[in-house]
PDB file of C-alpha atoms in Angstrom:
ATOM      1  CA  MET A   1     270.340 -71.485  96.044  1.00 52.00           C
ATOM      2  CA  ASN A   2     271.086 -67.860  95.248  1.00 52.00           C
ATOM      3  CA  SER A   3     269.634 -64.838  97.033  1.00 51.00           C
ATOM      4  CA  PRO A   4     266.998 -63.726  94.393  1.00 49.00           C
ATOM      5  CA  ILE A   5     265.363 -67.168  94.405  1.00 48.00           C
ATOM      6  CA  ILE A   6     265.223 -67.204  98.213  1.00 48.00           C
ATOM      7  CA  GLN A   7     263.564 -63.743  98.157  1.00 49.00           C
ATOM      8  CA  LEU A   8     260.939 -64.921  95.639  1.00 42.00           C
ATOM      9  CA  LEU A   9     260.101 -67.973  97.765  1.00 45.00           C
ATOM     10  CA  VAL A  10     259.702 -65.797 100.851  1.00 41.00           C
ATOM     11  CA  LEU A  11     257.409 -63.358  99.006  1.00 42.00           C
ATOM     12  CA  ALA A  12     255.322 -66.236  97.605  1.00 43.00           C
ATOM     13  CA  GLY A  13     254.898 -67.668 101.100  1.00 46.00           C
ATOM     14  CA  ILE A  14     253.729 -64.303 102.424  1.00 40.00           C
ATOM     15  CA  ALA A  15     251.228 -63.980  99.565  1.00 40.00           C
ATOM     16  CA  VAL A  16     249.735 -67.413 100.255  1.00 39.00           C
ATOM     17  CA  PHE A  17     249.426 -66.566 103.960  1.00 39.00           C
ATOM     18  CA  LEU A  18     247.597 -63.295 103.189  1.00 35.00           C
ATOM     19  CA  ILE A  19     245.165 -65.011 100.784  1.00 36.00           C
ATOM     20  CA  LEU A  20     244.282 -67.644 103.379  1.00 37.00           C
ATOM     21  CA  ARG A  21     243.703 -64.937 105.985  1.00 36.00           C
ATOM     22  CA  LEU A  22     241.395 -62.986 103.649  1.00 31.00           C
ATOM     23  CA  LYS A  23     239.334 -66.103 102.926  1.00 32.00           C
ATOM     24  CA  ASN A  24     238.914 -66.737 106.634  1.00 33.00           C
ATOM     25  CA  VAL A  25     237.672 -63.171 107.190  1.00 30.00           C
ATOM     26  CA  LEU A  26     235.574 -62.532 104.061  1.00 30.00           C
ATOM     27  CA  GLY A  27     234.458 -66.028 103.066  1.00 31.00           C
ATOM     28  CA  THR A  28     233.978 -67.109  99.459  1.00 30.00           C
ATOM     29  CA  ARG A  29     231.063 -66.434  97.091  1.00 26.00           C
ATOM     30  CA  ASP A  30     229.628 -69.182  94.894  1.00 31.00           C
ATOM     31  CA  GLY A  31     227.368 -66.929  92.824  1.00 28.00           C
ATOM     32  CA  PHE A  32     224.211 -67.594  94.855  1.00 27.00           C
ATOM     33  CA  GLU A  33     224.899 -65.741  98.076  1.00 31.00           C
ATOM     34  CA  PRO A  34     222.662 -62.643  98.357  1.00 32.00           C
ATOM     35  CA  THR A  35     224.291 -59.252  98.431  1.00 35.00           C
ATOM     36  CA  GLU A  36     224.039 -57.074 101.501  1.00 38.00           C
ATOM     37  CA  ARG A  37     221.100 -55.173  99.965  1.00 35.00           C
ATOM     38  CA  GLN A  38     219.233 -58.415  99.262  1.00 35.00           C
ATOM     39  CA  LYS A  39     219.655 -59.829 102.803  1.00 37.00           C
ATOM     40  CA  PRO A  40     216.719 -59.383 105.208  1.00 37.00           C
ATOM     41  CA  LEU A  41     217.089 -56.191 107.195  1.00 34.00           C
ATOM     42  CA  SER A  42     216.646 -56.011 110.943  1.00 35.00           C
ATOM     43  CA  GLY A  43     216.479 -53.236 113.483  1.00 38.00           C
ATOM     44  CA  ASN A  44     214.292 -50.176 113.747  1.00 41.00           C
ATOM     45  CA  ALA A  45     212.819 -48.132 110.900  1.00 37.00           C
ATOM     46  CA  SER A  46     215.658 -45.626 110.909  1.00 38.00           C
ATOM     47  CA  HIS A  47     218.068 -48.385 109.797  1.00 37.00           C
ATOM     48  CA  ARG A  48     215.747 -49.368 106.890  1.00 34.00           C
ATOM     49  CA  ARG A  49     214.961 -45.877 105.620  1.00 34.00           C
ATOM     50  CA  ASP A  50     217.584 -45.875 102.851  1.00 36.00           C
ATOM     51  CA  PHE A  51     216.097 -49.062 101.332  1.00 33.00           C
ATOM     52  CA  GLU A  52     212.431 -48.080 101.277  1.00 35.00           C
ATOM     53  CA  VAL A  53     210.730 -47.145  98.023  1.00 40.00           C
ATOM     54  CA  ILE A  54     209.563 -43.534  98.133  1.00 39.00           C
ATOM     55  CA  GLU A  55     205.797 -43.306  97.804  1.00 52.00           C
ATOM     56  CA  GLY A  56     204.847 -41.903  94.396  1.00 61.00           C
ATOM     57  CA  GLY A  57     208.176 -42.916  92.862  1.00 73.00           C
ATOM     58  CA  PRO A  58     208.532 -44.922  89.641  1.00 87.00           C
ATOM     59  CA  ASP A  59     206.970 -48.384  89.609  1.00 94.00           C
ATOM     60  CA  LEU A  60     209.834 -50.675  88.639  1.00 96.00           C
ATOM     61  CA  ASP A  61     207.383 -53.406  87.684  1.00 97.00           C
ATOM     62  CA  ILE A  62     206.343 -51.052  84.863  1.00 97.00           C
ATOM     63  CA  THR A  63     209.540 -49.147  84.076  1.00 96.00           C
ATOM     64  CA  ASP A  64     211.534 -52.366  83.774  1.00 96.00           C
ATOM     65  CA  HIS A  65     209.521 -53.091  80.616  1.00 97.00           C
ATOM     66  CA  VAL A  66     208.482 -49.746  79.066  1.00 97.00           C
ATOM     67  CA  PRO A  67     209.779 -46.147  79.259  1.00 96.00           C
ATOM     68  CA  GLU A  68     208.535 -44.325  82.355  1.00 95.00           C
ATOM     69  CA  ASP A  69     206.878 -41.421  80.502  1.00 94.00           C
ATOM     70  CA  SER A  70     205.346 -43.496  77.699  1.00 97.00           C
ATOM     71  CA  GLU A  71     201.649 -43.980  76.993  1.00 97.00           C
ATOM     72  CA  ALA A  72     202.142 -47.699  77.580  1.00 98.00           C
ATOM     73  CA  ALA A  73     203.450 -47.010  81.098  1.00 97.00           C
ATOM     74  CA  ALA A  74     200.423 -44.820  81.861  1.00 97.00           C
ATOM     75  CA  ALA A  75     198.084 -47.555  80.573  1.00 98.00           C
ATOM     76  CA  LEU A  76     199.770 -50.216  82.711  1.00 98.00           C
ATOM     77  CA  ALA A  77     199.463 -47.957  85.753  1.00 97.00           C
ATOM     78  CA  GLU A  78     195.733 -47.577  85.047  1.00 97.00           C
ATOM     79  CA  MET A  79     195.405 -51.359  84.825  1.00 98.00           C
ATOM     80  CA  LYS A  80     197.050 -51.676  88.234  1.00 97.00           C
ATOM     81  CA  ARG A  81     194.647 -49.171  89.707  1.00 97.00           C
ATOM     82  CA  ALA A  82     191.712 -51.042  88.204  1.00 97.00           C
ATOM     83  CA  GLU A  83     193.066 -54.380  89.476  1.00 97.00           C
ATOM     84  CA  PRO A  84     195.631 -53.963  92.290  1.00 96.00           C
ATOM     85  CA  SER A  85     196.756 -57.588  92.045  1.00 95.00           C
ATOM     86  CA  PHE A  86     197.883 -57.145  88.409  1.00 97.00           C
ATOM     87  CA  GLU A  87     201.646 -57.113  87.875  1.00 97.00           C
ATOM     88  CA  VAL A  88     203.514 -56.762  84.595  1.00 97.00           C
ATOM     89  CA  GLY A  89     206.303 -59.222  85.390  1.00 97.00           C
ATOM     90  CA  PRO A  90     204.005 -62.159  86.229  1.00 97.00           C
ATOM     91  CA  PHE A  91     201.820 -61.259  83.245  1.00 97.00           C
ATOM     92  CA  LEU A  92     204.790 -61.624  80.903  1.00 97.00           C
ATOM     93  CA  GLN A  93     205.683 -64.956  82.472  1.00 96.00           C
ATOM     94  CA  GLY A  94     202.128 -66.073  81.796  1.00 96.00           C
ATOM     95  CA  ALA A  95     202.384 -64.766  78.240  1.00 97.00           C
ATOM     96  CA  ARG A  96     205.527 -66.858  77.773  1.00 96.00           C
ATOM     97  CA  GLY A  97     203.622 -70.006  78.736  1.00 96.00           C
ATOM     98  CA  ALA A  98     200.607 -69.007  76.653  1.00 96.00           C
ATOM     99  CA  TYR A  99     202.798 -68.503  73.590  1.00 97.00           C
ATOM    100  CA  GLU A 100     204.164 -72.041  73.756  1.00 96.00           C
ATOM    101  CA  MET A 101     200.757 -73.563  74.490  1.00 96.00           C
ATOM    102  CA  ILE A 102     198.906 -71.701  71.721  1.00 97.00           C
ATOM    103  CA  LEU A 103     201.666 -72.025  69.129  1.00 95.00           C
ATOM    104  CA  MET A 104     202.062 -75.763  69.634  1.00 95.00           C
ATOM    105  CA  GLY A 105     198.290 -76.301  69.761  1.00 96.00           C
ATOM    106  CA  PHE A 106     198.003 -74.566  66.389  1.00 95.00           C
ATOM    107  CA  GLU A 107     200.957 -76.455  64.909  1.00 93.00           C
ATOM    108  CA  ARG A 108     199.434 -79.773  65.960  1.00 91.00           C
ATOM    109  CA  GLY A 109     195.887 -78.821  65.008  1.00 93.00           C
ATOM    110  CA  GLN A 110     194.654 -79.236  68.587  1.00 93.00           C
ATOM    111  CA  LEU A 111     192.522 -76.142  69.153  1.00 95.00           C
ATOM    112  CA  ASP A 112     189.799 -77.342  71.524  1.00 94.00           C
ATOM    113  CA  ASP A 113     191.870 -76.712  74.658  1.00 93.00           C
ATOM    114  CA  LEU A 114     192.722 -73.206  73.431  1.00 96.00           C
ATOM    115  CA  VAL A 115     189.150 -71.874  73.295  1.00 96.00           C
ATOM    116  CA  PRO A 116     189.354 -70.025  76.671  1.00 95.00           C
ATOM    117  CA  PHE A 117     192.502 -68.219  75.527  1.00 96.00           C
ATOM    118  CA  LEU A 118     191.526 -67.155  71.988  1.00 97.00           C
ATOM    119  CA  ASP A 119     189.279 -64.414  70.720  1.00 96.00           C
ATOM    120  CA  GLU A 120     186.537 -65.830  68.482  1.00 96.00           C
ATOM    121  CA  GLU A 121     187.997 -64.242  65.344  1.00 96.00           C
ATOM    122  CA  VAL A 122     191.488 -65.582  66.085  1.00 97.00           C
ATOM    123  CA  TYR A 123     190.087 -69.027  66.817  1.00 97.00           C
ATOM    124  CA  ASN A 124     188.177 -69.055  63.507  1.00 97.00           C
ATOM    125  CA  THR A 125     191.303 -68.016  61.602  1.00 96.00           C
ATOM    126  CA  PHE A 126     193.374 -70.753  63.240  1.00 96.00           C
ATOM    127  CA  SER A 127     190.623 -73.292  62.622  1.00 96.00           C
ATOM    128  CA  GLU A 128     190.437 -72.435  58.911  1.00 96.00           C
ATOM    129  CA  VAL A 129     194.185 -72.975  58.502  1.00 95.00           C
ATOM    130  CA  VAL A 130     194.019 -76.308  60.341  1.00 95.00           C
ATOM    131  CA  ASP A 131     191.099 -77.435  58.147  1.00 96.00           C
ATOM    132  CA  GLN A 132     192.994 -76.475  54.980  1.00 95.00           C
ATOM    133  CA  ARG A 133     196.006 -78.497  56.061  1.00 94.00           C
ATOM    134  CA  GLN A 134     193.821 -81.531  56.675  1.00 93.00           C
ATOM    135  CA  GLU A 135     192.119 -81.155  53.290  1.00 94.00           C
ATOM    136  CA  GLN A 136     195.532 -81.088  51.595  1.00 94.00           C
ATOM    137  CA  GLY A 137     196.671 -84.148  53.548  1.00 94.00           C
ATOM    138  CA  LEU A 138     199.453 -82.242  55.309  1.00 94.00           C
ATOM    139  CA  SER A 139     200.720 -83.199  58.741  1.00 92.00           C
ATOM    140  CA  ILE A 140     203.096 -81.293  61.008  1.00 93.00           C
ATOM    141  CA  GLU A 141     205.668 -82.668  63.434  1.00 93.00           C
ATOM    142  CA  SER A 142     206.663 -79.917  65.844  1.00 93.00           C
ATOM    143  CA  GLU A 143     208.906 -79.529  68.863  1.00 95.00           C
ATOM    144  CA  PHE A 144     209.138 -76.325  70.858  1.00 95.00           C
ATOM    145  CA  VAL A 145     212.760 -75.420  71.644  1.00 95.00           C
ATOM    146  CA  GLY A 146     212.252 -72.214  73.608  1.00 95.00           C
ATOM    147  CA  ILE A 147     211.728 -68.471  73.606  1.00 96.00           C
ATOM    148  CA  ARG A 148     214.812 -66.461  72.741  1.00 95.00           C
ATOM    149  CA  GLU A 149     213.325 -62.986  73.188  1.00 96.00           C
ATOM    150  CA  LEU A 150     210.223 -61.556  74.815  1.00 97.00           C
ATOM    151  CA  ALA A 151     209.362 -57.867  75.077  1.00 97.00           C
ATOM    152  CA  LEU A 152     206.328 -55.767  75.927  1.00 98.00           C
ATOM    153  CA  VAL A 153     205.680 -53.619  72.863  1.00 97.00           C
ATOM    154  CA  ASP A 154     202.589 -51.590  73.775  1.00 98.00           C
ATOM    155  CA  ALA A 155     199.683 -51.334  76.189  1.00 98.00           C
ATOM    156  CA  SER A 156     196.391 -49.458  76.386  1.00 98.00           C
ATOM    157  CA  PHE A 157     193.484 -49.202  78.812  1.00 98.00           C
ATOM    158  CA  ASP A 158     189.857 -48.199  78.234  1.00 98.00           C
ATOM    159  CA  ALA A 159     188.574 -46.662  81.455  1.00 96.00           C
ATOM    160  CA  GLU A 160     184.960 -46.950  80.355  1.00 96.00           C
ATOM    161  CA  THR A 161     185.020 -50.677  79.559  1.00 97.00           C
ATOM    162  CA  ARG A 162     187.945 -51.433  81.924  1.00 97.00           C
ATOM    163  CA  LYS A 163     189.521 -53.385  79.082  1.00 98.00           C
ATOM    164  CA  GLY A 164     193.289 -53.748  79.215  1.00 98.00           C
ATOM    165  CA  THR A 165     195.280 -54.495  76.059  1.00 98.00           C
ATOM    166  CA  VAL A 166     198.920 -55.600  75.999  1.00 98.00           C
ATOM    167  CA  THR A 167     201.024 -56.325  72.920  1.00 98.00           C
ATOM    168  CA  VAL A 168     204.038 -58.615  73.271  1.00 98.00           C
ATOM    169  CA  ARG A 169     206.806 -59.500  70.812  1.00 98.00           C
ATOM    170  CA  PHE A 170     208.097 -63.064  70.870  1.00 97.00           C
ATOM    171  CA  VAL A 171     211.075 -64.657  69.175  1.00 96.00           C
ATOM    172  CA  GLY A 172     210.557 -68.382  69.523  1.00 95.00           C
ATOM    173  CA  GLU A 173     212.569 -71.321  68.293  1.00 95.00           C
ATOM    174  CA  LEU A 174     211.015 -74.585  67.187  1.00 93.00           C
ATOM    175  CA  ILE A 175     211.589 -77.627  65.035  1.00 94.00           C
ATOM    176  CA  SER A 176     208.798 -78.054  62.510  1.00 93.00           C
ATOM    177  CA  VAL A 177     208.529 -80.567  59.676  1.00 94.00           C
ATOM    178  CA  VAL A 178     205.603 -80.609  57.242  1.00 95.00           C
ATOM    179  CA  ARG A 179     204.814 -83.849  55.412  1.00 95.00           C
ATOM    180  CA  ASN A 180     202.361 -84.513  52.601  1.00 93.00           C
ATOM    181  CA  LYS A 181     199.881 -87.383  52.504  1.00 92.00           C
ATOM    182  CA  ASP A 182     202.628 -89.696  51.193  1.00 91.00           C
ATOM    183  CA  GLY A 183     204.869 -88.879  54.146  1.00 91.00           C
ATOM    184  CA  GLU A 184     207.299 -86.837  52.075  1.00 94.00           C
ATOM    185  CA  ILE A 185     208.805 -83.737  53.669  1.00 95.00           C
ATOM    186  CA  VAL A 186     207.625 -80.593  51.907  1.00 93.00           C
ATOM    187  CA  GLU A 187     208.878 -78.053  54.456  1.00 93.00           C
ATOM    188  CA  GLY A 188     211.468 -78.000  57.223  1.00 92.00           C
ATOM    189  CA  LYS A 189     214.236 -80.412  58.193  1.00 92.00           C
ATOM    190  CA  PRO A 190     214.182 -83.004  60.999  1.00 93.00           C
ATOM    191  CA  GLY A 191     216.262 -81.875  63.943  1.00 92.00           C
ATOM    192  CA  LYS A 192     216.854 -78.379  62.550  1.00 93.00           C
ATOM    193  CA  SER A 193     215.320 -75.575  64.587  1.00 93.00           C
ATOM    194  CA  GLU A 194     214.192 -72.271  63.144  1.00 93.00           C
ATOM    195  CA  ARG A 195     213.380 -68.980  64.799  1.00 94.00           C
ATOM    196  CA  GLN A 196     209.883 -67.581  64.538  1.00 92.00           C
ATOM    197  CA  LYS A 197     208.941 -63.967  65.244  1.00 95.00           C
ATOM    198  CA  ASP A 198     205.436 -63.104  66.404  1.00 96.00           C
ATOM    199  CA  VAL A 199     203.698 -60.015  67.760  1.00 97.00           C
ATOM    200  CA  TRP A 200     200.613 -60.970  69.751  1.00 98.00           C
ATOM    201  CA  THR A 201     198.005 -58.768  71.394  1.00 98.00           C
ATOM    202  CA  PHE A 202     196.165 -59.916  74.528  1.00 98.00           C
ATOM    203  CA  GLU A 203     193.032 -58.403  76.065  1.00 98.00           C
ATOM    204  CA  ARG A 204     191.159 -58.750  79.327  1.00 97.00           C
ATOM    205  CA  ILE A 205     188.563 -56.894  81.397  1.00 97.00           C
ATOM    206  CA  MET A 206     190.511 -55.870  84.470  1.00 97.00           C
ATOM    207  CA  ASP A 207     189.213 -57.161  87.800  1.00 94.00           C
ATOM    208  CA  ALA A 208     186.826 -59.529  86.017  1.00 95.00           C
ATOM    209  CA  ASP A 209     186.026 -62.969  87.420  1.00 94.00           C
ATOM    210  CA  ASP A 210     187.614 -64.610  84.368  1.00 93.00           C
ATOM    211  CA  PRO A 211     191.398 -64.481  84.948  1.00 93.00           C
ATOM    212  CA  ASN A 212     192.314 -65.468  81.378  1.00 94.00           C
ATOM    213  CA  TRP A 213     193.839 -63.040  78.920  1.00 97.00           C
ATOM    214  CA  ARG A 214     192.618 -63.710  75.392  1.00 97.00           C
ATOM    215  CA  LEU A 215     194.711 -63.528  72.236  1.00 98.00           C
ATOM    216  CA  VAL A 216     192.913 -61.022  70.007  1.00 98.00           C
ATOM    217  CA  ALA A 217     195.444 -60.323  67.231  1.00 97.00           C
ATOM    218  CA  THR A 218     198.572 -61.849  65.730  1.00 95.00           C
ATOM    219  CA  GLY A 219     201.258 -60.376  63.472  1.00 91.00           C
ATOM    220  CA  GLU A 220     204.947 -60.381  62.741  1.00 82.00           C
TER     221      GLU A 220
END
């Protein structure tokens, strides 16, 4: 065995040794271990000072979804003052669930369970469409695939009525097949999903006993 090969083997052995030593000291990350900033802090207040949120600073629960200096951000801040337990993040998670529930209820013509979540005008509009489908002998087979995009578009707050309004844009994906009274497909394809874009506006009196946000307007 010549000298260059021996040198390469020696260097490779040293490299393996160093890697094993580093693993023993640093450990390995599997993608779920919290970072140092995420780990619970201990010690006195002086050790935690760098991680505290400065009072009066930007509310990340708001600025994560709308620009800090926008009218929507100001409206969301007013909603929080009117109802301290209100948070934008959990609201959007609720809106995600409401979108699936309302959309699939409409697709299947099952509106009774949606009454607490729909403004009267929206409910009447949905009901008219469902009645027309039944009169024409149309039936819909639907399957909700998921939500691809969700974004808070706008928000407003009426201080006098304490009514909060939030507009959300959804991009959903669902499989929908429309059949006529003879069972023939007149729209859609079995197993083929399509994306659907909706802009929905929800309203609620902040700090009211009724926790439900109502859908008051729909658009694209």
